[in-house]
Tab-separated table of C-alpha atoms in Angstrom:
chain	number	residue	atom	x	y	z
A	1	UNK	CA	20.669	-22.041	-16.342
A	2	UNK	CA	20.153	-21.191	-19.665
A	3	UNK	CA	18.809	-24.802	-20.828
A	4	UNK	CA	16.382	-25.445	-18.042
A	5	UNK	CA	12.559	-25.203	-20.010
A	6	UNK	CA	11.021	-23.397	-17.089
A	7	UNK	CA	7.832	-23.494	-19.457
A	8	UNK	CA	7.737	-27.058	-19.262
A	9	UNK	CA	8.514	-27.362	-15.189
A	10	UNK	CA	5.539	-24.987	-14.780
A	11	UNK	CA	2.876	-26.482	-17.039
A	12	UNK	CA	3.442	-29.931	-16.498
A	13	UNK	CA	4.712	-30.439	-13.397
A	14	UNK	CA	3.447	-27.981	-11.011
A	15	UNK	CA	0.514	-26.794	-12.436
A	16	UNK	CA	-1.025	-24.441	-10.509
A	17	UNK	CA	-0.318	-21.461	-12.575
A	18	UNK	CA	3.343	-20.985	-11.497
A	19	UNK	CA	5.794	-18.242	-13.866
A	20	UNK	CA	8.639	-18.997	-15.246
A	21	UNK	CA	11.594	-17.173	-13.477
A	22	UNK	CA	13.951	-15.729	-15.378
A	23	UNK	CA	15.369	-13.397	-12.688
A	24	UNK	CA	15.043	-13.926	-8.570
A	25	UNK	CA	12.362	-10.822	-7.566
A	26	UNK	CA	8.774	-11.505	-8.729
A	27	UNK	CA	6.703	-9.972	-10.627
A	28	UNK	CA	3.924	-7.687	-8.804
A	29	UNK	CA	6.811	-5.061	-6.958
A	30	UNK	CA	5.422	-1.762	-7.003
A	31	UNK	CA	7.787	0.068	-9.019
A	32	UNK	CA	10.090	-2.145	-9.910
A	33	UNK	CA	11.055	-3.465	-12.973
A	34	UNK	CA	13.045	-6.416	-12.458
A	35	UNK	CA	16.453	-7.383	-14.040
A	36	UNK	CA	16.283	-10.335	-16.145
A	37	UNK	CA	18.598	-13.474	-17.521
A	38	UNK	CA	18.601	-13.733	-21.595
A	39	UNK	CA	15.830	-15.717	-22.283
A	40	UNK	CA	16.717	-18.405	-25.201
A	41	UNK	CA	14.743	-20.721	-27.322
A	42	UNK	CA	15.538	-24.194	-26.908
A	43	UNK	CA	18.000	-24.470	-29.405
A	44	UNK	CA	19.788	-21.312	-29.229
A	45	UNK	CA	20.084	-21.660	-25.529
A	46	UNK	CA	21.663	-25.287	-25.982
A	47	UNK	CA	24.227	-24.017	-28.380
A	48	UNK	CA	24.833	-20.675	-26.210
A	49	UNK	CA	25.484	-23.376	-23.241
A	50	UNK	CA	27.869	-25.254	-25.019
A	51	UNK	CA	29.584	-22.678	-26.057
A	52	UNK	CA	29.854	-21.310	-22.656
A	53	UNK	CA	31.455	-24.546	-21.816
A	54	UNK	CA	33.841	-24.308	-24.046
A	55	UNK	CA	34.835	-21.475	-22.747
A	56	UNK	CA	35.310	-22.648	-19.719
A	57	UNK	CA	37.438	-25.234	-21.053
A	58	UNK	CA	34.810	-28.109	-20.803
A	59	UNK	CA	33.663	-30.415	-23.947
A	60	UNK	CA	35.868	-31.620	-27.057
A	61	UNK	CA	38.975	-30.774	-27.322
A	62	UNK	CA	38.743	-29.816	-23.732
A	63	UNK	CA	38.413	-31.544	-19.988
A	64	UNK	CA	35.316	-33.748	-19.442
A	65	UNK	CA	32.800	-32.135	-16.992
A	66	UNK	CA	32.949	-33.781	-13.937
A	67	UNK	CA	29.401	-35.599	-12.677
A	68	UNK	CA	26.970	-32.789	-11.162
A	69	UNK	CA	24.037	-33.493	-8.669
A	70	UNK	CA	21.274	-32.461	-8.181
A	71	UNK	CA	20.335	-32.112	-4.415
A	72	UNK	CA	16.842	-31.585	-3.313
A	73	UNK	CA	14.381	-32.798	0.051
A	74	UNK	CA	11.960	-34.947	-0.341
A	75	UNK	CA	8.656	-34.083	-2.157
A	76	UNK	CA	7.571	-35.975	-5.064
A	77	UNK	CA	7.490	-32.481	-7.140
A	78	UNK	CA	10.864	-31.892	-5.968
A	79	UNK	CA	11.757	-34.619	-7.703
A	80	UNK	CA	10.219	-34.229	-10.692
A	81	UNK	CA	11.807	-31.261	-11.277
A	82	UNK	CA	14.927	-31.959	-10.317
A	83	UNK	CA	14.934	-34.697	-12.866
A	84	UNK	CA	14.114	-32.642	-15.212
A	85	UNK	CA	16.921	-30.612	-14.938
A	86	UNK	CA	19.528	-33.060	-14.467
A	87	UNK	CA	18.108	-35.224	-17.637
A	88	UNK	CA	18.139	-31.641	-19.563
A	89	UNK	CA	21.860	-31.282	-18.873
A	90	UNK	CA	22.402	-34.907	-19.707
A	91	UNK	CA	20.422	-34.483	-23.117
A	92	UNK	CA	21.837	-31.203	-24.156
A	93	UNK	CA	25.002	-30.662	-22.633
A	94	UNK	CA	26.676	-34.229	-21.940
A	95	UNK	CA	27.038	-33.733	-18.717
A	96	UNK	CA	26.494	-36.710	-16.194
A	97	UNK	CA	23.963	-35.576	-13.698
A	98	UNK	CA	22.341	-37.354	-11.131
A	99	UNK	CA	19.872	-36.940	-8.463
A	100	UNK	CA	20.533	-36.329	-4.718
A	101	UNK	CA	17.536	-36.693	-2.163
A	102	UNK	CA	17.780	-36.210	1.577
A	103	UNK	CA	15.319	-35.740	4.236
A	104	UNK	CA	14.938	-32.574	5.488
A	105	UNK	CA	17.150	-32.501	8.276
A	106	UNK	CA	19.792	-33.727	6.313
A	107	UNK	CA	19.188	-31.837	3.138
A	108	UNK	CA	19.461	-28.176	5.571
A	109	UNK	CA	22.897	-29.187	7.324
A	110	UNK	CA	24.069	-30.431	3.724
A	111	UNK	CA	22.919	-26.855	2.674
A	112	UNK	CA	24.842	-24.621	5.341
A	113	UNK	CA	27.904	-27.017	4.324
A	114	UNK	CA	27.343	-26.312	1.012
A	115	UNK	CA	28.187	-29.727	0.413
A	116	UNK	CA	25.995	-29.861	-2.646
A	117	UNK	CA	27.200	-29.461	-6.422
A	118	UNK	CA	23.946	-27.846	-7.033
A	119	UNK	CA	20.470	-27.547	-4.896
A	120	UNK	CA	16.875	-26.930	-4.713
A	121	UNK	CA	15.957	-23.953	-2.438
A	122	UNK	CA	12.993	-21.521	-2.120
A	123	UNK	CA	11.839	-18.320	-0.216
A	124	UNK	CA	8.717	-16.705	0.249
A	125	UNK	CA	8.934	-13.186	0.647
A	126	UNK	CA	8.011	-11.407	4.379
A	127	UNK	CA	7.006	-8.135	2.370
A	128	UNK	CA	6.160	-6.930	-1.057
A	129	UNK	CA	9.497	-5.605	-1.716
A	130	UNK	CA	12.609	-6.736	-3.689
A	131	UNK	CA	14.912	-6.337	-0.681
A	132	UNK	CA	13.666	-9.368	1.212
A	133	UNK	CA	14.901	-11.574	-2.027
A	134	UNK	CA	18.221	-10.025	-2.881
A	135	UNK	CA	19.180	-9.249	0.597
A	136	UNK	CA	19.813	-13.227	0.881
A	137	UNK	CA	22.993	-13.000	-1.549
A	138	UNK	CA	24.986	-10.666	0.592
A	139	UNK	CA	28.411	-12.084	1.328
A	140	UNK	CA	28.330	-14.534	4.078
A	141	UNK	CA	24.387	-13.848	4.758
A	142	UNK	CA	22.333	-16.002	6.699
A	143	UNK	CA	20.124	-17.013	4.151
A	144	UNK	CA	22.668	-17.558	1.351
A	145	UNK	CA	23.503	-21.028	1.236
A	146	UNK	CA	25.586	-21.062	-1.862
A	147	UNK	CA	29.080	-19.883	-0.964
A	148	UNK	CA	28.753	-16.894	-3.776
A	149	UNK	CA	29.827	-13.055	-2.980
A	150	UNK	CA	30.232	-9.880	-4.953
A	151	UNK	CA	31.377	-6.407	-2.707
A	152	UNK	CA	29.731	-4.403	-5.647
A	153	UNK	CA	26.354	-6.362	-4.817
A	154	UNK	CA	27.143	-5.911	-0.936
A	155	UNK	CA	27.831	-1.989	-1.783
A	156	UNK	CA	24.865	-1.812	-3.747
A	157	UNK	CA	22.359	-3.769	-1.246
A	158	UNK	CA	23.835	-1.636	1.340
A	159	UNK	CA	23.190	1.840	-0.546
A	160	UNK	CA	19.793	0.924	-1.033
A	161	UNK	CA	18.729	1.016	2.738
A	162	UNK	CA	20.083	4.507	3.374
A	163	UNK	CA	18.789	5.765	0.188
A	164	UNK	CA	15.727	8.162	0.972
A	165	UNK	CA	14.518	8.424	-2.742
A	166	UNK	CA	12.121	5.341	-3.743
A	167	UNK	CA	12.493	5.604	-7.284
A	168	UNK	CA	16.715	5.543	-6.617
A	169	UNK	CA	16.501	3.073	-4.279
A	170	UNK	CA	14.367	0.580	-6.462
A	171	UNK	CA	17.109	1.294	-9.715
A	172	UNK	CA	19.975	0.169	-7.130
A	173	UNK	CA	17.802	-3.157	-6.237
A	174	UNK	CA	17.905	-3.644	-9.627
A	175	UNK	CA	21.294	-3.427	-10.275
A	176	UNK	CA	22.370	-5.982	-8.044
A	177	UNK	CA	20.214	-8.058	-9.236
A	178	UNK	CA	21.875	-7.750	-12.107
A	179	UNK	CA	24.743	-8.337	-10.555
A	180	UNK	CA	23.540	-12.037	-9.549
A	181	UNK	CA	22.114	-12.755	-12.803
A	182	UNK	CA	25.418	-12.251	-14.550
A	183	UNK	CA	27.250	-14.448	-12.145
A	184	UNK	CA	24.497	-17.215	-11.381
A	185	UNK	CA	25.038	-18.821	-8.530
A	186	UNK	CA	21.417	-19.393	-8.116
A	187	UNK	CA	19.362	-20.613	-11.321
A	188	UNK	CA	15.644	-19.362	-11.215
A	189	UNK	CA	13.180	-21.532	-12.648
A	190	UNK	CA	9.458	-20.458	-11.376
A	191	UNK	CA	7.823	-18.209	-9.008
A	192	UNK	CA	5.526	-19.745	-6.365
A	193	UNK	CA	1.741	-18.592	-6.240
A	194	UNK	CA	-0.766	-18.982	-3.889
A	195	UNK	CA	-3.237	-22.000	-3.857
A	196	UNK	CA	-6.651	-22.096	-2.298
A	197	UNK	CA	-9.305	-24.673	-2.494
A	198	UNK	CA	-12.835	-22.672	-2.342
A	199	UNK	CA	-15.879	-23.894	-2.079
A	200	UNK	CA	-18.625	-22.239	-3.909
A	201	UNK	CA	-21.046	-22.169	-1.249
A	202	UNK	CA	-18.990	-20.457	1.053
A	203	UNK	CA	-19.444	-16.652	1.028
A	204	UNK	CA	-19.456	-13.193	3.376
């Protein structure tokens, strides 16, 4: 997560004034401050990674990493920035990763399989609050498709809805979130904006 150059992904691929996401809520909460990952420069994040490999017990003097890919549906953006990633982690890290498309259909069941080593996935939020994001992590939720679960996020997610105090409520959001940025089993990378084409003689 750490080596992905979200600056990169949002200036020269998407281009439509996309942020780089270094935590899951957007910006623009009322309220709410959001948690955030450590933010690196490039080469301080590619030696924290290794070393976080080694850790793990991955590089020299350790196991090989076994081949990761990178699943996505089709979209030519998609793509891109999937490709991006994976050659990042080849560059940096030495670890084999390759691309995975698959129509949409497809891509969903492979999803709520989780038969993916790592995949693309999105949500637009139903209202302007951090809930409708980190609600999706809860253990076994509908909406989280990557097999992750933490009862002190659950606790936490579920504490927030009975909690009458806004300013409470919004500092227990924040801790799980938090939570899920410790343990990464999602890996930001930008936040979506809205994209109109106007014409300047329309008006009223």
């Amino acid at each position: 997560a750490i080596t992905v150059n979200r600056k990169d992904i949002v200036e020269k691929i998407t281009k439509a004034g996309q942020l780089p996401a270094y935590g899951l809520v957007p910006p623009g909460m009322v309220g709410y401050a959001p948690a955030q990952m450590q933010i690196l420069g490039a080469a301080a994040a590619k030696e924290k990674a290794r070393e976080l490999l080694a850790e793990a017990g991955y590089g020299p003097g350790g196991k090989p990493f076994p081949m990761m890919e990178v699943h996505y549906n089709t979209l030519e953006a998609h793509r891109d920035i999937a490709e991006v990633v994976a050659q990042t982690w080849r560059d940096q890290l030495g670890i084999d990763a390759k691309l995975q498309n698959q129509e949409w259909k497809v891509y969903l069941d492979t999803q709520n399989n989780l038969g993916f080593d790592v995949s693309r996935s999105a949500w637009i939020g139903d209202s302007p609050d951090p809930n409708t994001f980190l609600d999706m992590f809860v253990t076994g939720g509908e909406n989280n498709k990557t097999g992750w679960g933490n009862a002190e996020y659950d606790q936490l997610i579920m504490d927030s809805a009975s909690e009458a105090d806004p300013t409470a409520r919004l500092a227990l959001l924040k801790e799980a979130e938090a939570i899920l940025l410790d343990e990464m089993p999602i890996i930001p990378i930008y936040f979506y904006v809205t994209q109109n084409m106007v014409a300047p003689r329309l008006g009223g």
